[in-house]
CSV table of C-alpha atoms in Angstrom, one decimal:
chain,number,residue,atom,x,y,z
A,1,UNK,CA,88.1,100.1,114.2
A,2,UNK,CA,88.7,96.1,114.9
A,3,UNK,CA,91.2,95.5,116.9
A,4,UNK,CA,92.3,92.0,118.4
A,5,UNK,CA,94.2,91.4,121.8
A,6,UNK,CA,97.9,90.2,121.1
A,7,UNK,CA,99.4,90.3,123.8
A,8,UNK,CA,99.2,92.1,127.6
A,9,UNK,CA,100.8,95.4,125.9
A,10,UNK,CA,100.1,95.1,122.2
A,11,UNK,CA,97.1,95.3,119.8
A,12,UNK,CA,96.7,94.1,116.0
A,13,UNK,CA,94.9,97.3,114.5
A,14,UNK,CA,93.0,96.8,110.8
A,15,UNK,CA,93.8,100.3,109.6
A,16,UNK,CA,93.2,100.8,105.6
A,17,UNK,CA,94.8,103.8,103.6
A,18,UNK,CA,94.0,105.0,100.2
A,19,UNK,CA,97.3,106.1,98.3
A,20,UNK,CA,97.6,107.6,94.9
A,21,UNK,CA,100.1,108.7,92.6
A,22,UNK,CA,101.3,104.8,91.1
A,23,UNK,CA,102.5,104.7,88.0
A,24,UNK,CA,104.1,101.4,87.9
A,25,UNK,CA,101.4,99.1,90.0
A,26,UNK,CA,104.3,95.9,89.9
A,27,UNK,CA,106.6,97.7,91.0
A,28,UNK,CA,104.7,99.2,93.7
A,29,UNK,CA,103.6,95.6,94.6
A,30,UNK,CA,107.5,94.5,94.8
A,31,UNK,CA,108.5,97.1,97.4
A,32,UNK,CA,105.8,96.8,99.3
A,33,UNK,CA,106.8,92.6,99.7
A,34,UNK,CA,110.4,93.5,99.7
A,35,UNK,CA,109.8,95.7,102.8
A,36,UNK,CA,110.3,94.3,106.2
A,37,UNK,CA,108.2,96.4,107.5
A,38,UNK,CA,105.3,96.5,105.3
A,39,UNK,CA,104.5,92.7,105.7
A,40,UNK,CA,101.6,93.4,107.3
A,41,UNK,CA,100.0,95.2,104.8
A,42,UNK,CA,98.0,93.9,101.6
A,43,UNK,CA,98.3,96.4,98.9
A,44,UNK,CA,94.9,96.6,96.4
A,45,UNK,CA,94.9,98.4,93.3
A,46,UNK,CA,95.6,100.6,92.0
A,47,UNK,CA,92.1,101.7,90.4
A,48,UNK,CA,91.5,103.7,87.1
A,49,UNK,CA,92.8,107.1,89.2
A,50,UNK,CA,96.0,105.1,90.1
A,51,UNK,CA,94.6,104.9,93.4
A,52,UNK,CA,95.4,102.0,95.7
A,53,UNK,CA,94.0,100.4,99.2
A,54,UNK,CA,96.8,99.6,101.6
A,55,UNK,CA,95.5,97.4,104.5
A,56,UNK,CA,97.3,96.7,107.4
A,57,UNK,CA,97.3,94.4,110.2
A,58,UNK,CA,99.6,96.5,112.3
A,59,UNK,CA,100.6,95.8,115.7
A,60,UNK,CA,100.8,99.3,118.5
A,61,UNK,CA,100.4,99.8,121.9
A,62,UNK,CA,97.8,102.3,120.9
A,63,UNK,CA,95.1,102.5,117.8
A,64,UNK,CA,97.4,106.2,117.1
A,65,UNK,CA,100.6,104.9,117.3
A,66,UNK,CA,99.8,101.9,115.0
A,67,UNK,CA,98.3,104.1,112.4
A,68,UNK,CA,101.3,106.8,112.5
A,69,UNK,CA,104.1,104.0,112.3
A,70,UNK,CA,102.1,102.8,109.2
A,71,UNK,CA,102.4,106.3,107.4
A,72,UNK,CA,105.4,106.5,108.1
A,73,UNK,CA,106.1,103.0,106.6
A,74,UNK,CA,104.2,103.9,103.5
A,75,UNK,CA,106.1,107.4,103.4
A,76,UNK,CA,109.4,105.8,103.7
A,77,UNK,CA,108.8,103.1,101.2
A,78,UNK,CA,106.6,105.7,98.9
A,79,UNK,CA,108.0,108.6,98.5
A,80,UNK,CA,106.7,110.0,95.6
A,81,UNK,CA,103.2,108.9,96.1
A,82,UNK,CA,100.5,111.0,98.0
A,83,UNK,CA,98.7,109.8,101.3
A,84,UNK,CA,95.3,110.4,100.4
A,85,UNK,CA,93.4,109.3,103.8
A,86,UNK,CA,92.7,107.4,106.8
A,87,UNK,CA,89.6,105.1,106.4
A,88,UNK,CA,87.1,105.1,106.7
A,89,UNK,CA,86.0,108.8,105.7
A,90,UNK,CA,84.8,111.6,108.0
A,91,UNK,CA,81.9,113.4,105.8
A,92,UNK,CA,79.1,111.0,106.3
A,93,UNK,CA,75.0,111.3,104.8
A,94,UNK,CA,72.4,110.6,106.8
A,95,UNK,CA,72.6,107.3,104.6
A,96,UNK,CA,76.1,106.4,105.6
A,97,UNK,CA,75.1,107.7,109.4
A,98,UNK,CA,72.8,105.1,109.5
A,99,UNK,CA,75.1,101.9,108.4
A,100,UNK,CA,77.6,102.8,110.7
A,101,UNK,CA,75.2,103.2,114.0
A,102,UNK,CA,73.1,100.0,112.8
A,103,UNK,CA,69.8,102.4,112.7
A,104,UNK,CA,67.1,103.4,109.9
A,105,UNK,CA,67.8,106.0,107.5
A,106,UNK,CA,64.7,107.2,108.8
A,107,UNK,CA,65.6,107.1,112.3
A,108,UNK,CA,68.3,109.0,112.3
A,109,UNK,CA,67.2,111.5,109.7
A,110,UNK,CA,64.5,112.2,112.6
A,111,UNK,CA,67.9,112.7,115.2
A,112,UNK,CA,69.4,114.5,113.0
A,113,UNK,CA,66.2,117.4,112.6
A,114,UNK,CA,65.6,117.2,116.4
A,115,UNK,CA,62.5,115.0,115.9
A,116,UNK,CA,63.6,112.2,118.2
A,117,UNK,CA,66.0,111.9,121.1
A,118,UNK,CA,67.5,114.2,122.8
A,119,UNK,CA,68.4,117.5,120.7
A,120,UNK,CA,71.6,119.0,120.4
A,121,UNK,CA,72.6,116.8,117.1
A,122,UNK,CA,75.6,118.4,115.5
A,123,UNK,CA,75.3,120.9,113.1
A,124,UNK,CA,75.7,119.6,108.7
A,125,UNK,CA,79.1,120.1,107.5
A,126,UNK,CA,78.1,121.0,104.4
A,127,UNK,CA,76.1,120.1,100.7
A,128,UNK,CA,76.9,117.8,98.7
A,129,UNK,CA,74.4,118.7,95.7
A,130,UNK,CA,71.0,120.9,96.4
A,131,UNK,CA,69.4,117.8,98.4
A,132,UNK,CA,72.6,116.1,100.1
A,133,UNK,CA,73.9,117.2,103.7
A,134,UNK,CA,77.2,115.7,105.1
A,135,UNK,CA,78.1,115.4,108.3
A,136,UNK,CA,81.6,115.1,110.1
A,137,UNK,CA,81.9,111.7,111.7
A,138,UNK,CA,83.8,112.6,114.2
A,139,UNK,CA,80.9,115.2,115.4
A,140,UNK,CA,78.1,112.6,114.8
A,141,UNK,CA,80.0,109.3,116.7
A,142,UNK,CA,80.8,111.5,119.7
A,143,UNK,CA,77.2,112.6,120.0
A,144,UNK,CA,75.7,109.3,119.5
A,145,UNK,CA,78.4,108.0,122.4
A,146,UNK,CA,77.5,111.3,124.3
A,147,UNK,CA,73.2,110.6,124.2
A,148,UNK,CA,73.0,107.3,122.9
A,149,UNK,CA,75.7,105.2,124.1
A,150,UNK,CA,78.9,103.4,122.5
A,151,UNK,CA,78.6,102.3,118.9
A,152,UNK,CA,81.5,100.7,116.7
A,153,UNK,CA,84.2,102.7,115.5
A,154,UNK,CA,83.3,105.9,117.4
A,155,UNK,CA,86.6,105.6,119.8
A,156,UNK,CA,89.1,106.9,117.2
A,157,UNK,CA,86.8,108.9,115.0
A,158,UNK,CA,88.3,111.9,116.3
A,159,UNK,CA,91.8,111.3,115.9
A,160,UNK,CA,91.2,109.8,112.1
A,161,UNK,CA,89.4,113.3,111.4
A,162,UNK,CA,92.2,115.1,112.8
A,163,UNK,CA,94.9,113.0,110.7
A,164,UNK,CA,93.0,113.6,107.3
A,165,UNK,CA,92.9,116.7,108.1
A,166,UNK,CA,96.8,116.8,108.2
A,167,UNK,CA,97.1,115.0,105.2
A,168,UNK,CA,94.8,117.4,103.0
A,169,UNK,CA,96.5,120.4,104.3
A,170,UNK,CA,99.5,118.8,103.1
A,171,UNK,CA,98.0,118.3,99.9
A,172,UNK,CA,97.3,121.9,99.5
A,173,UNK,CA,100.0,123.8,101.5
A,174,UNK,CA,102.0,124.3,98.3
A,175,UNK,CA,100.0,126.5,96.4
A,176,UNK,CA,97.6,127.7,99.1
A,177,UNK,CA,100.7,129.2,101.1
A,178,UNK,CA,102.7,130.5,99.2
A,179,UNK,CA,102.2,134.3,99.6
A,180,UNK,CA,104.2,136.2,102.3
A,181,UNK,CA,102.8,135.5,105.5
A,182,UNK,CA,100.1,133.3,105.3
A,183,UNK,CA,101.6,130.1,106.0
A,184,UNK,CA,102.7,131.4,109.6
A,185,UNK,CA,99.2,132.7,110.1
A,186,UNK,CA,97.8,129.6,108.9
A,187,UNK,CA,100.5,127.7,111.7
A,188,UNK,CA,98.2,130.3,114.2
A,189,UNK,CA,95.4,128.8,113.1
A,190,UNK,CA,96.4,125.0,115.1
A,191,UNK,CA,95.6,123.7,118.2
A,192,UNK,CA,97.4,125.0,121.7
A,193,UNK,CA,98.5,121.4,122.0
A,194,UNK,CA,99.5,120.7,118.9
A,195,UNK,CA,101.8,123.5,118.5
A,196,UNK,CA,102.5,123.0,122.0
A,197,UNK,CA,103.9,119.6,121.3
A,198,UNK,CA,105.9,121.1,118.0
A,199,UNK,CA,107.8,122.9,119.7
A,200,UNK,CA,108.7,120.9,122.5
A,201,UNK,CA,110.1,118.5,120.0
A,202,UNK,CA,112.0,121.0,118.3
């Protein structure tokens, strides 16, 4: 992510979210510029699926903290809307692998089948259609920093996966937890320091 030196403790962070659930686009606009705290963001939208881009300039001692005050900012001001994700997205093609790292689709088709550089690259995520892999960003960017060296936006690709990770589990929690039990075995499920750091702030 771009970031550009403020001060000797701060950083402006571009950090863009996709929001949906607008039904009244004007009226989303208004709180946004009524907000005090959401004047560093440019609201964009909403498209067909009521589906807005919410780019901020947001200052933070940290690329994290900036991005998690801005949620909450949105939350606060957006209640009833739904925090879709963090851009950019996570599950990359070989094709979107490519623009990102400033390589040939062919190039690192051949890294990704073990064909060229070192070995070892991670493992597809998944299909999207018979012919389509996807790959988690987050996997790719550290590998490429790992064998390759540093490339833009590969710094906070983990934490962004972690965070849309949150926010589709919050998506789904509803209905896919609601039978006796599962949520707490689902709570199991997270990190040692994530649970760790829940309950030291409870």
């Amino acid at each position: 992510m771009p970031s550009q030196l403020t001060d000797a403790n701060a950083q402006v962070f571009m950090i863009v979210f996709q929001i949906a659930g607008a039904r009244a686009p004007d009226e989303y606009a208004r709180r946004a510029y009524d907000d005090d705290e959401l004047q560093d963001m440019m609201l964009g939208g909403p498209d067909d699926a009521g589906v807005f881009d919410a780019d901020f300039e947001r200052e933070g001692d940290s690329f994290p903290i900036a991005v998690l005050s801005a949620i909450r900012d949105i939350q606060r001001v957006f209640p009833e809307a739904t925090m879709l994700r963090v851009e950019p997205d996570d599950l990359v093609t070989i094709a979107a692998i490519a623009e990102r790292v400033g390589r040939s689709h062919e190039s690192v088709r051949l890294l990704a089948r073990g064909r060229r550089g070192p070995g070892g690259f991670p493992a597809a995520a998944g299909k999207l259609d018979a012919k389509t892999q996807v790959w988690r960003w987050s996997e790719v960017a550290q590998w490429f920093e790992d064998n390759v060296g540093r490339i833009a936006g590969g710094a906070h690709a983990a934490f962004l996966a972690a965070v849309n990770d949150v926010l589709d589990l919050r998506r789904v929690a509803g209905d896919a937890l609601e039978q006796p039990g599962v949520a707490e075995a689902v709570a199991a499920l997270l990190p040692e320091q994530l649970t760790v750091a829940v309950h030291s702030a409870a």
